Tab-separated table of C-alpha atoms and ligand atoms in Angstrom:
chain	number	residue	atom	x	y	z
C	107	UNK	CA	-21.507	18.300	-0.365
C	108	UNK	CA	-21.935	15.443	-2.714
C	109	UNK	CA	-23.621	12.330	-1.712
C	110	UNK	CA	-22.249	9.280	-0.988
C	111	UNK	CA	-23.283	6.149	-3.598
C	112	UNK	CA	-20.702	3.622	-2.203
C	113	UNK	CA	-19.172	2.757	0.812
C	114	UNK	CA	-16.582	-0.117	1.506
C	115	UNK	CA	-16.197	-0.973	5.187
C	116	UNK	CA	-13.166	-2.947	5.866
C	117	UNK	CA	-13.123	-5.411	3.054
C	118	UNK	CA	-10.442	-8.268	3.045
C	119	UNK	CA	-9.193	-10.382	0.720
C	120	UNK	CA	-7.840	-13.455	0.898
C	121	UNK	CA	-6.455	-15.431	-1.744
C	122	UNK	CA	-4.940	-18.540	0.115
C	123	UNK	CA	-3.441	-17.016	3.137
C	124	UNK	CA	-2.599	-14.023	0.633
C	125	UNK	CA	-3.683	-11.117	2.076
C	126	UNK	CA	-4.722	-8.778	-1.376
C	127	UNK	CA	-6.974	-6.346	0.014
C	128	UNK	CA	-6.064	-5.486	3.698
C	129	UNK	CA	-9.244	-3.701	5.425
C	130	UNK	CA	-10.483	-0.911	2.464
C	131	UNK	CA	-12.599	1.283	4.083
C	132	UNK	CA	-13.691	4.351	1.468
C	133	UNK	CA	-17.065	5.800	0.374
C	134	UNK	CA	-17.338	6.907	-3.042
C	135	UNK	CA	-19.697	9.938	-3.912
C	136	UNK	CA	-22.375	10.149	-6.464
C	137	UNK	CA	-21.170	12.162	-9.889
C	138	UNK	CA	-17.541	11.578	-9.199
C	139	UNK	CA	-14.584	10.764	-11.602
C	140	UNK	CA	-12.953	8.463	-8.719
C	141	UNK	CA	-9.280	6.379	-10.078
C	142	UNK	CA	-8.385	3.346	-8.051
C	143	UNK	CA	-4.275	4.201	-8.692
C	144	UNK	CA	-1.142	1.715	-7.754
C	145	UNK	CA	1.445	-0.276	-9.063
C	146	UNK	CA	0.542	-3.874	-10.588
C	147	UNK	CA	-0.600	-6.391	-8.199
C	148	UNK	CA	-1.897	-3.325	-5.542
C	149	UNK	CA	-5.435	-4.697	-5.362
C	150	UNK	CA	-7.158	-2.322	-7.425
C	151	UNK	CA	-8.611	-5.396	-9.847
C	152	UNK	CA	-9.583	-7.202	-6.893
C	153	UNK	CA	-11.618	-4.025	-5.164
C	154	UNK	CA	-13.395	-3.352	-8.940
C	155	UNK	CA	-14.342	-6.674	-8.994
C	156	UNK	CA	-16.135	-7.179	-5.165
C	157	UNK	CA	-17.939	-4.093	-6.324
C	158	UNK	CA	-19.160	-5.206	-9.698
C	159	UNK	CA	-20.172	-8.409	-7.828
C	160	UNK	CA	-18.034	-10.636	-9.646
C	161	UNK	CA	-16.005	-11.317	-6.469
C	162	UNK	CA	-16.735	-11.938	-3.027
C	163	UNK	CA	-14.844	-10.667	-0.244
C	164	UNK	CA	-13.192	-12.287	2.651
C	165	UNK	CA	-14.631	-9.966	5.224
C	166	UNK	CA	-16.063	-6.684	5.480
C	167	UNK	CA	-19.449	-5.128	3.357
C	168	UNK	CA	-20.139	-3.225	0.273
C	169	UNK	CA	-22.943	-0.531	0.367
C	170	UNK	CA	-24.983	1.484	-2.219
C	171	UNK	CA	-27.118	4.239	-1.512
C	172	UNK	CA	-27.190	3.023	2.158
C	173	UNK	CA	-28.295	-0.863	1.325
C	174	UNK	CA	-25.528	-3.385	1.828
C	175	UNK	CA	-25.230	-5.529	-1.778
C	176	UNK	CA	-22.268	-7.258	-0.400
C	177	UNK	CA	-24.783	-10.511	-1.588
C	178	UNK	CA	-26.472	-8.911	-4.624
C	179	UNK	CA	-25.579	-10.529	-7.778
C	180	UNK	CA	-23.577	-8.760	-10.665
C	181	UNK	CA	-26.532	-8.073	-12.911
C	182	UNK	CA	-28.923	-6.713	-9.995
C	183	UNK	CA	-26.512	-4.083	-8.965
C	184	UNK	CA	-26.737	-0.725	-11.283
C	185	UNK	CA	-23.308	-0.847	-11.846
C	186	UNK	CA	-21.046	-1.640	-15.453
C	187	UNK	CA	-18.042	-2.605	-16.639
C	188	UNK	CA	-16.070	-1.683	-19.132
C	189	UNK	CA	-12.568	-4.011	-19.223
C	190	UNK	CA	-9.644	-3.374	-21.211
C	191	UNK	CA	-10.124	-6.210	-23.490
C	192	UNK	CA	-13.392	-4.922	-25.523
C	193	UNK	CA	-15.611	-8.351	-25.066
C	194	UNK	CA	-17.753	-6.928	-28.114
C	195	UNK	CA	-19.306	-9.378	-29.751
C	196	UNK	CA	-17.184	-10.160	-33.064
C	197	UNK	CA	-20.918	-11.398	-35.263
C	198	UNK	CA	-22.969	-8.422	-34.389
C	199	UNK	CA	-22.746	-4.868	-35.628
C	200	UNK	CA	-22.110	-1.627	-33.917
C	201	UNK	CA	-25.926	-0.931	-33.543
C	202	UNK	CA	-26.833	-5.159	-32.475
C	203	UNK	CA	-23.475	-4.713	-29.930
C	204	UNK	CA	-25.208	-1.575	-28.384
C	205	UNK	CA	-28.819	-2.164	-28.669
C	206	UNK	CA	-27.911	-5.970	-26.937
C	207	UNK	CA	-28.307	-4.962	-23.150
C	208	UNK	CA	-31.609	-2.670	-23.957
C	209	UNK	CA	-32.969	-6.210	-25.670
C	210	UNK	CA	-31.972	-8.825	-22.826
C	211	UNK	CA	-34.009	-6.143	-20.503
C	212	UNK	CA	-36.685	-6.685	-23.015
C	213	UNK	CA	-36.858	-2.862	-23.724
C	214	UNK	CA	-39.857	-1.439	-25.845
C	215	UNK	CA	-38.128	-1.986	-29.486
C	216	UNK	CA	-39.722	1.365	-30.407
C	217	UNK	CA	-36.950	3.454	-28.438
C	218	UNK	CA	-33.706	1.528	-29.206
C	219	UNK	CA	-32.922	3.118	-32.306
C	220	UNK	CA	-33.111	6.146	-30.828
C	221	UNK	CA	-31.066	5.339	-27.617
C	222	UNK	CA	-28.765	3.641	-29.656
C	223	UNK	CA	-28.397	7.176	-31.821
C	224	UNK	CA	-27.856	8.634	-28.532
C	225	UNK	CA	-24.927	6.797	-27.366
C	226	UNK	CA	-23.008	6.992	-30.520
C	227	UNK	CA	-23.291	10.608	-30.770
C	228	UNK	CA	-22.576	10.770	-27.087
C	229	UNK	CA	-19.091	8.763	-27.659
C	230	UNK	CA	-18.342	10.202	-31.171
C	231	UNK	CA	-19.350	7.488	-33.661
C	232	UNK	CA	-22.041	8.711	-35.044
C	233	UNK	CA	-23.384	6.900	-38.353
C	234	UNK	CA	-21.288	4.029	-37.197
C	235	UNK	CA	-24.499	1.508	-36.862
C	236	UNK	CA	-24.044	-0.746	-39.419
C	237	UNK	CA	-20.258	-0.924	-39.514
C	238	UNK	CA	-18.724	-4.767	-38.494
C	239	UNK	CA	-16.892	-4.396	-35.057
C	240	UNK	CA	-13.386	-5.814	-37.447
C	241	UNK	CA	-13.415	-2.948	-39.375
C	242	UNK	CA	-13.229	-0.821	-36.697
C	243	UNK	CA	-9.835	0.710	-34.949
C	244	UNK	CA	-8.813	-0.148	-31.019
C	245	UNK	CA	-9.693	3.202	-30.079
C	246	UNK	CA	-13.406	3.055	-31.816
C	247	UNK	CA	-14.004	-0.168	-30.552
C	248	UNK	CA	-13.509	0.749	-26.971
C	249	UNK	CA	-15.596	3.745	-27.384
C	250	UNK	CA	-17.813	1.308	-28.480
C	251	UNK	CA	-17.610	-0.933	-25.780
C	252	UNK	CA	-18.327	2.410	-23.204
C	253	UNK	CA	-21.486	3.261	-25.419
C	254	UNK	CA	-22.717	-0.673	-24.451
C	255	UNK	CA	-22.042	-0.098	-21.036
C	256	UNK	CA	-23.755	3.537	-20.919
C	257	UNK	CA	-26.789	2.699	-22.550
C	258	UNK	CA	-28.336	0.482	-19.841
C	259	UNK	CA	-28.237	4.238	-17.849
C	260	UNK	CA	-26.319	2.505	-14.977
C	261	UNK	CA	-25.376	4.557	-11.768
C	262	UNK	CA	-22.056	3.475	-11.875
C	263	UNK	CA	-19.334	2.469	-14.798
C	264	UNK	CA	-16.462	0.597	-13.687
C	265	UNK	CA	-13.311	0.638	-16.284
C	266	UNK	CA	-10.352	-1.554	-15.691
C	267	UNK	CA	-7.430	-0.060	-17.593
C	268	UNK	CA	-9.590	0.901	-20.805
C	269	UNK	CA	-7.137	2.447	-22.628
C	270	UNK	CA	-4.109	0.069	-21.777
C	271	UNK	CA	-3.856	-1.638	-25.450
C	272	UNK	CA	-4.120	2.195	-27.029
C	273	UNK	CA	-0.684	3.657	-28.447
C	274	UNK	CA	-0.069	6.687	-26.442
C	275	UNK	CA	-1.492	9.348	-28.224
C	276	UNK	CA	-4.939	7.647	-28.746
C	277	UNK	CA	-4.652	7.341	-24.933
C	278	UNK	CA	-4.572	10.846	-24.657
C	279	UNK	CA	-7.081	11.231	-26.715
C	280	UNK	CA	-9.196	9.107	-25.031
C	281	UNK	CA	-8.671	10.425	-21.514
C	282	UNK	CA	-10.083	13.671	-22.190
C	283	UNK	CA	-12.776	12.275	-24.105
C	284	UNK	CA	-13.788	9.693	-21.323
C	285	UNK	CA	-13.785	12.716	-18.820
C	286	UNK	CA	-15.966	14.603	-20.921
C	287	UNK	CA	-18.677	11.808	-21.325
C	288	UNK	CA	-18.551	11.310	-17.511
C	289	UNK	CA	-19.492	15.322	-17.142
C	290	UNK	CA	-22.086	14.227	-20.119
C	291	UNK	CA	-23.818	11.442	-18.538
C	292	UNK	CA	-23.343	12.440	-14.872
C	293	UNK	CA	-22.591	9.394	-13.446
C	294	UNK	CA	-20.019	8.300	-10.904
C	295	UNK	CA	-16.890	6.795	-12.938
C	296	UNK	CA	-14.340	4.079	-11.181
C	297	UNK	CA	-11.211	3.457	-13.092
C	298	UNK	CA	-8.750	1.318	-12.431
C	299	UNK	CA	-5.185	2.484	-13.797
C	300	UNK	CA	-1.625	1.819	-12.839
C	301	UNK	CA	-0.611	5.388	-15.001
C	302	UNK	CA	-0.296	7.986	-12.062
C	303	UNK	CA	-0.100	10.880	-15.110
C	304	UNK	CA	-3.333	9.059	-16.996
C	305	UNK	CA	-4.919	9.913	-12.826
C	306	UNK	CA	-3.902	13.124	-12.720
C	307	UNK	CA	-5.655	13.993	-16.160
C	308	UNK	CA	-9.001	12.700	-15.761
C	309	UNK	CA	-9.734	12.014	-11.679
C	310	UNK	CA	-11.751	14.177	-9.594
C	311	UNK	CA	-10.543	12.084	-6.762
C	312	UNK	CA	-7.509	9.477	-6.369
C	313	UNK	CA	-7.095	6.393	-4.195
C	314	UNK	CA	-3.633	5.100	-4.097
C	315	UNK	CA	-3.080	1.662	-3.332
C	316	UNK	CA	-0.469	-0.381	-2.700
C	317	UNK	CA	0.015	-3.714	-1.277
C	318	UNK	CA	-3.726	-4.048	-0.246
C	319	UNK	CA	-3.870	-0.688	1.667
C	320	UNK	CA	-5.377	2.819	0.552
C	321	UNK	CA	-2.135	5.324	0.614
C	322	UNK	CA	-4.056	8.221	0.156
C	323	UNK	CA	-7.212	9.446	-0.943
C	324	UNK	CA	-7.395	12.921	-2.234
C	325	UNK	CA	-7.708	15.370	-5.437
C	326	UNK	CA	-5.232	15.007	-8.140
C	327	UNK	CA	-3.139	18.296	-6.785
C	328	UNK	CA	-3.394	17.061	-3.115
C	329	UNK	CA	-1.689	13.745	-4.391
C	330	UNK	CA	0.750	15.546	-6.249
C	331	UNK	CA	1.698	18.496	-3.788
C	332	UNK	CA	0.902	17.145	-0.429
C	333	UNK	CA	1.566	13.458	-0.991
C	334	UNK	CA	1.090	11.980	2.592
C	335	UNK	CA	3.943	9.118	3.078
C	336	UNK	CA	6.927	8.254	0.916
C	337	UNK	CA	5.620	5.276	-1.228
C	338	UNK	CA	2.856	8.169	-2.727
C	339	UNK	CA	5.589	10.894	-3.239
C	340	UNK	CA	7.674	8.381	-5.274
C	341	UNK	CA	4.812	7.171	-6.925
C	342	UNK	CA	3.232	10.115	-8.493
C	343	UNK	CA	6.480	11.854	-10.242
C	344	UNK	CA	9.677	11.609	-9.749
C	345	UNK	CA	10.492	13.030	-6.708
C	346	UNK	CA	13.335	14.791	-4.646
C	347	UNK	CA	13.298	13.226	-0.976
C	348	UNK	CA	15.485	14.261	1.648
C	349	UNK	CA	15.940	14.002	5.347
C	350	UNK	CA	15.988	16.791	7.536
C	351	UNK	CA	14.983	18.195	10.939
C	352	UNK	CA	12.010	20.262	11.717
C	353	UNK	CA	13.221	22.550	14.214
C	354	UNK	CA	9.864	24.598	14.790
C	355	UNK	CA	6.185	25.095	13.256
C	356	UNK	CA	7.417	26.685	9.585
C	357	UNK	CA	11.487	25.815	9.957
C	358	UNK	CA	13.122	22.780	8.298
C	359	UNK	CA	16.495	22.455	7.997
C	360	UNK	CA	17.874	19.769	5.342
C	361	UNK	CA	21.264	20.203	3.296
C	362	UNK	CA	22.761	22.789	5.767
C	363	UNK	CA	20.402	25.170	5.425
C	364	UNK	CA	17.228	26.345	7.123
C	365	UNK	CA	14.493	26.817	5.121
C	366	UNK	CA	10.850	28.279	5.672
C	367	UNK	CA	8.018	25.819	5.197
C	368	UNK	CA	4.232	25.652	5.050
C	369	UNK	CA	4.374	23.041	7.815
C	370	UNK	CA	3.368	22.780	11.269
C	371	UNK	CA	2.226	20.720	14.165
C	372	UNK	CA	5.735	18.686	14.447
C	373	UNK	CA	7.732	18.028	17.316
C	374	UNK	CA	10.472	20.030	18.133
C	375	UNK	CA	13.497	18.566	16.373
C	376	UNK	CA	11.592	15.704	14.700
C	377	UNK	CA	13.856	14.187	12.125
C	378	UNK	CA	11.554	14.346	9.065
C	379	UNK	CA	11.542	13.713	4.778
C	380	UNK	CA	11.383	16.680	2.696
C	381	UNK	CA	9.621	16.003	-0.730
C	382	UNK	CA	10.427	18.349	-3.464
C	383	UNK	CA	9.366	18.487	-6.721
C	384	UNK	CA	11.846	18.778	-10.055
C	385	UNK	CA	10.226	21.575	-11.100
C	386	UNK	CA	9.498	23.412	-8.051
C	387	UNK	CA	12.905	24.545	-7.862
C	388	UNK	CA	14.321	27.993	-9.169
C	389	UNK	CA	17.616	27.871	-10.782
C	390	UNK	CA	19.675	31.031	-10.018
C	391	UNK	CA	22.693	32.386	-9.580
C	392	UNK	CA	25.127	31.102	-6.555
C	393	UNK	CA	25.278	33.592	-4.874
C	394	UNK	CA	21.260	33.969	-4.148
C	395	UNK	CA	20.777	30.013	-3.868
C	396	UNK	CA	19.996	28.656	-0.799
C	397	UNK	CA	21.356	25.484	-1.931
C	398	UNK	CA	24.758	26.025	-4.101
C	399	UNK	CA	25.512	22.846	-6.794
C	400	UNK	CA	27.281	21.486	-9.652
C	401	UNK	CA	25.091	20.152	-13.069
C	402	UNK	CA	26.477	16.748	-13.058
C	403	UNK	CA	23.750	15.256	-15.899
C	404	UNK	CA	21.291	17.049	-18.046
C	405	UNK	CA	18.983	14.929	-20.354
C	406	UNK	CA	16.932	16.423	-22.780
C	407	UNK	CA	13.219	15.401	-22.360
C	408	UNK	CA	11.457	17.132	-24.761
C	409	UNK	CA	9.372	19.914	-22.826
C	410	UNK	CA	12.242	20.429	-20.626
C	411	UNK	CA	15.012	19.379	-19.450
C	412	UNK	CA	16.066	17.472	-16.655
C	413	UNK	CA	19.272	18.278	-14.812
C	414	UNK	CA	21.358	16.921	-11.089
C	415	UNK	CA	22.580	19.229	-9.248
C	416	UNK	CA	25.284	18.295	-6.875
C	417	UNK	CA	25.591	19.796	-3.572
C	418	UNK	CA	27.867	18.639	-1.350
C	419	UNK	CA	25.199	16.565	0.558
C	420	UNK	CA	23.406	14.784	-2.582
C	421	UNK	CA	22.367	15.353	-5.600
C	422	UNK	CA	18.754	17.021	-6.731
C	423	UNK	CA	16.616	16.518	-9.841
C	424	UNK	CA	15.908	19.772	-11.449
C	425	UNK	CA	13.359	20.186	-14.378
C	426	UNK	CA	14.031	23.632	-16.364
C	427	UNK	CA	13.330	24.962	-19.571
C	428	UNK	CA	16.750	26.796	-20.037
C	429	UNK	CA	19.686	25.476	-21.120
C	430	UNK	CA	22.771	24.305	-19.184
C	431	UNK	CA	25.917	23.486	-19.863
C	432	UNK	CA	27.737	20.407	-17.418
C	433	UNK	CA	29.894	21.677	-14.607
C	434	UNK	CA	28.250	24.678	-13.938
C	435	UNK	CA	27.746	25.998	-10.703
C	436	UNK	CA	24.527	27.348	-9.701
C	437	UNK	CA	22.212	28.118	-7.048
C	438	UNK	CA	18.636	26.539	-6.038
C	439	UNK	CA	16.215	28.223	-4.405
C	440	UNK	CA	12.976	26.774	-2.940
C	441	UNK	CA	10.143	29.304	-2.127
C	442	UNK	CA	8.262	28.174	1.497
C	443	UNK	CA	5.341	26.223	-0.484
C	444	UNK	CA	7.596	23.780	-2.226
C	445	UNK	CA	8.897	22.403	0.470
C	446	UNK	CA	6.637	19.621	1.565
C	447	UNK	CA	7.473	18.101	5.041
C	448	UNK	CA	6.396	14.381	5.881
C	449	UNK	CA	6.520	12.468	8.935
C	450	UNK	CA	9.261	9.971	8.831
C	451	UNK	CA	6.877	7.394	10.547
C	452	UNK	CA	4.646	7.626	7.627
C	453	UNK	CA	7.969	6.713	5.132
C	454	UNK	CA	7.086	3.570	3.056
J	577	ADP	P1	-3.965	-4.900	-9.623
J	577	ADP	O1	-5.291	-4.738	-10.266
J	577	ADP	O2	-3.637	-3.761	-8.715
J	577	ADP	O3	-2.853	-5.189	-10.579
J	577	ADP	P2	-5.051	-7.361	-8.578
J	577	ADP	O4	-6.240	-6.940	-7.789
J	577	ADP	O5	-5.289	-7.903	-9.937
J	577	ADP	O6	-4.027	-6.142	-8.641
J	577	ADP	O7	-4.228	-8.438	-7.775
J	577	ADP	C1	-3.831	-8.272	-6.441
J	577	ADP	C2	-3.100	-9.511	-5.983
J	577	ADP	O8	-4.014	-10.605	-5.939
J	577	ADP	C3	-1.968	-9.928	-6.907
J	577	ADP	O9	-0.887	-10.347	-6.101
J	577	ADP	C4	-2.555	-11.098	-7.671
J	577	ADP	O10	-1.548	-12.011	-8.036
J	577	ADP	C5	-3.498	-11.701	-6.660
J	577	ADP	N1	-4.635	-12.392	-7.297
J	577	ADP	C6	-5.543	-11.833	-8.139
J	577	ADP	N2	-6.458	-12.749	-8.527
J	577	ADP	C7	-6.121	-13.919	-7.940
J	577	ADP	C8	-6.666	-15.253	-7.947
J	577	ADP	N3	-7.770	-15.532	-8.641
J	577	ADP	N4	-6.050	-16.174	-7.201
J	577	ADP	C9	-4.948	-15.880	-6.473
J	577	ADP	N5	-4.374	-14.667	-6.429
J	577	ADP	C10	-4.948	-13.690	-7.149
């Protein structure tokens, strides 16, 4: 077991009468790649900020390592922040924009250049020192704008949508190479994105937000496979959701037909959502489908493609790798583990 850095308890926000952060209560472990992950305007901004300490909550405290810093200024707390506009500063060079946070703490000059050295190897620029921050590319600059942050050796790096002015496949790029530098440095990451796919990629953990509440906390496959109420399952992917009854622990029925599940620990009979993944389904013939369909749509989206199948109760998105052709009539077939049963109470 990890230990835990931070720990919200119950923090409110009010802007106004505008309830933004409705009662976060979540600790935060040391080492960990955590993503704060929801739709614009979920909170997750608002949360970053109380812990940097450029906010101050309504109600509620904010603890590291076991000392409440809900009242600790910004630059006492051993935390940084790296925002998705760059903030370097346009008159100094690479080396001046990295070595500036080791000089305002009045660090012995001797081992800057060498820190310095460090950090750019660390994010991939070395030999970069003397080059003027215009001449450099988005993607460079924010790398250079993580090596500022990192060199102060802080506990924590916050990053508020880094990568959002990046063209996609510097994004990528960058994703891999941020998770890499948090394994590097071995310090607890927060990032804030509204990208559930950029969240699956790098997080060790994921905290879904939305309207002010946590959704779900879990690992990157929890979120995906077990997603806990509706808003989540729609969130992350797109998602097949249907209502159906769970007559017994491991027995759904939905479209018809019963189906073995995973699940448990219903009521008898409860009326319930069934999440299904596109690509969890097997495409076979009619007469071995459990569910039996027409392809009404199939779009082309590179990697695969994404068909609806008709039945006669609605239709289902299908991801595949073969080829279709419209009107055809197949089969689907769900093995027990892709069938993911929610509670309809916990339906957004
Ligand atoms: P996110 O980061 O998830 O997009 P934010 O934390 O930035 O969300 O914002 C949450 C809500 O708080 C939004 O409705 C936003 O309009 C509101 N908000 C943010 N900052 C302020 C402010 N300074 N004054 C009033 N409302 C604000």
């Amino acid at each position: 077991m990890s230990k835990e850095l931070i720990r919200f308890e119950n923090i409110v926000k009010d802007y106004d009468g505008q309830l933004v952060l409705k009662g976060i209560n979540l600790s935060i472990e040391e080492n960990a790649f955590v993503t704060l992950l929801g739709p614009s305007g979920s909170g997750k901004t608002t949360l970053l900020r109380i812990l940097g300490g450029f906010l101050e909550a309504s109600e509620g405290k904010v603890f590291f390592d076991e000392v409440e810093i809900s009242q600790t200024p910004a630059y006492k707390r051993e935390i940084n922040t790296v925002f998705q506009k760059y903030a370097l500063f346009p008159h100094m060079n690479v080396y001046e924009n990295i070595a500036f946070g080791l000089k305002i703490k009045k660090e012995d000059k001797s081992v800057i250049p060498a820190k310095v050295e460090k950090m750019l190897r660390l994010v991939g620029l070395s030999g970069y020192e003397k080059r003027e921050i215009d001449t450099l590319s988005g993607g460079q600059q924010q790398r250079i704008a993580i090596a500022r942050a990192l060199i102060n050796e802080p506990k924590v790096l916050l990053l508020d949508e880094p990568l959002g002015a990046l063209d996609l496949r510097l994004r990528k790029e960058m994703q891999l190479e941020l998770k890499k530098i948090q394994k590097e440095v071995g310090i607890t990451f927060i990032y804030v994105t509204h990208d559930q796919e950029e969240a699956l990629t790098m997080s060790d953990e994921i905290v879904v937000l939305n309207n002010g509440e946590i959704q779900q906390i879990g690992s990157p496959s929890d979120i995906y496979n077990e997603p806990e109420n509706e808003f989540v399952a729609r969130f992350i992917g797109d998602s097949n959701i249907v209502p159906g009854i769970m007559l017994d622990d491991y027995a759904v029925v939905f479209d018809d037909h019963q189906f073995v599940c995973v699940d448990y620990g219903f009521e008898d009979n409860e009326p319930v959502e069934i999440v299904i993944r596109p690509e969890d389904f097997d495409i076979v013939s009619v007469a071995k489908g459990q569910l039996k369909g027409v392809v009404t749509s199939i779009i082309f989206k590179g990697v695969h493609n994404e068909i609806t199948v008709k039945t006669d109760k609605r239709d289902y998105i299908v991801h595949t790798i073969k080829n279709f052709e419209l009107d055809k009539e197949v089969g689907l077939f769900l093995e027990p583990e892709d069938i993911h049963v929610m509670s309809e109470m916990s339906a957004y």
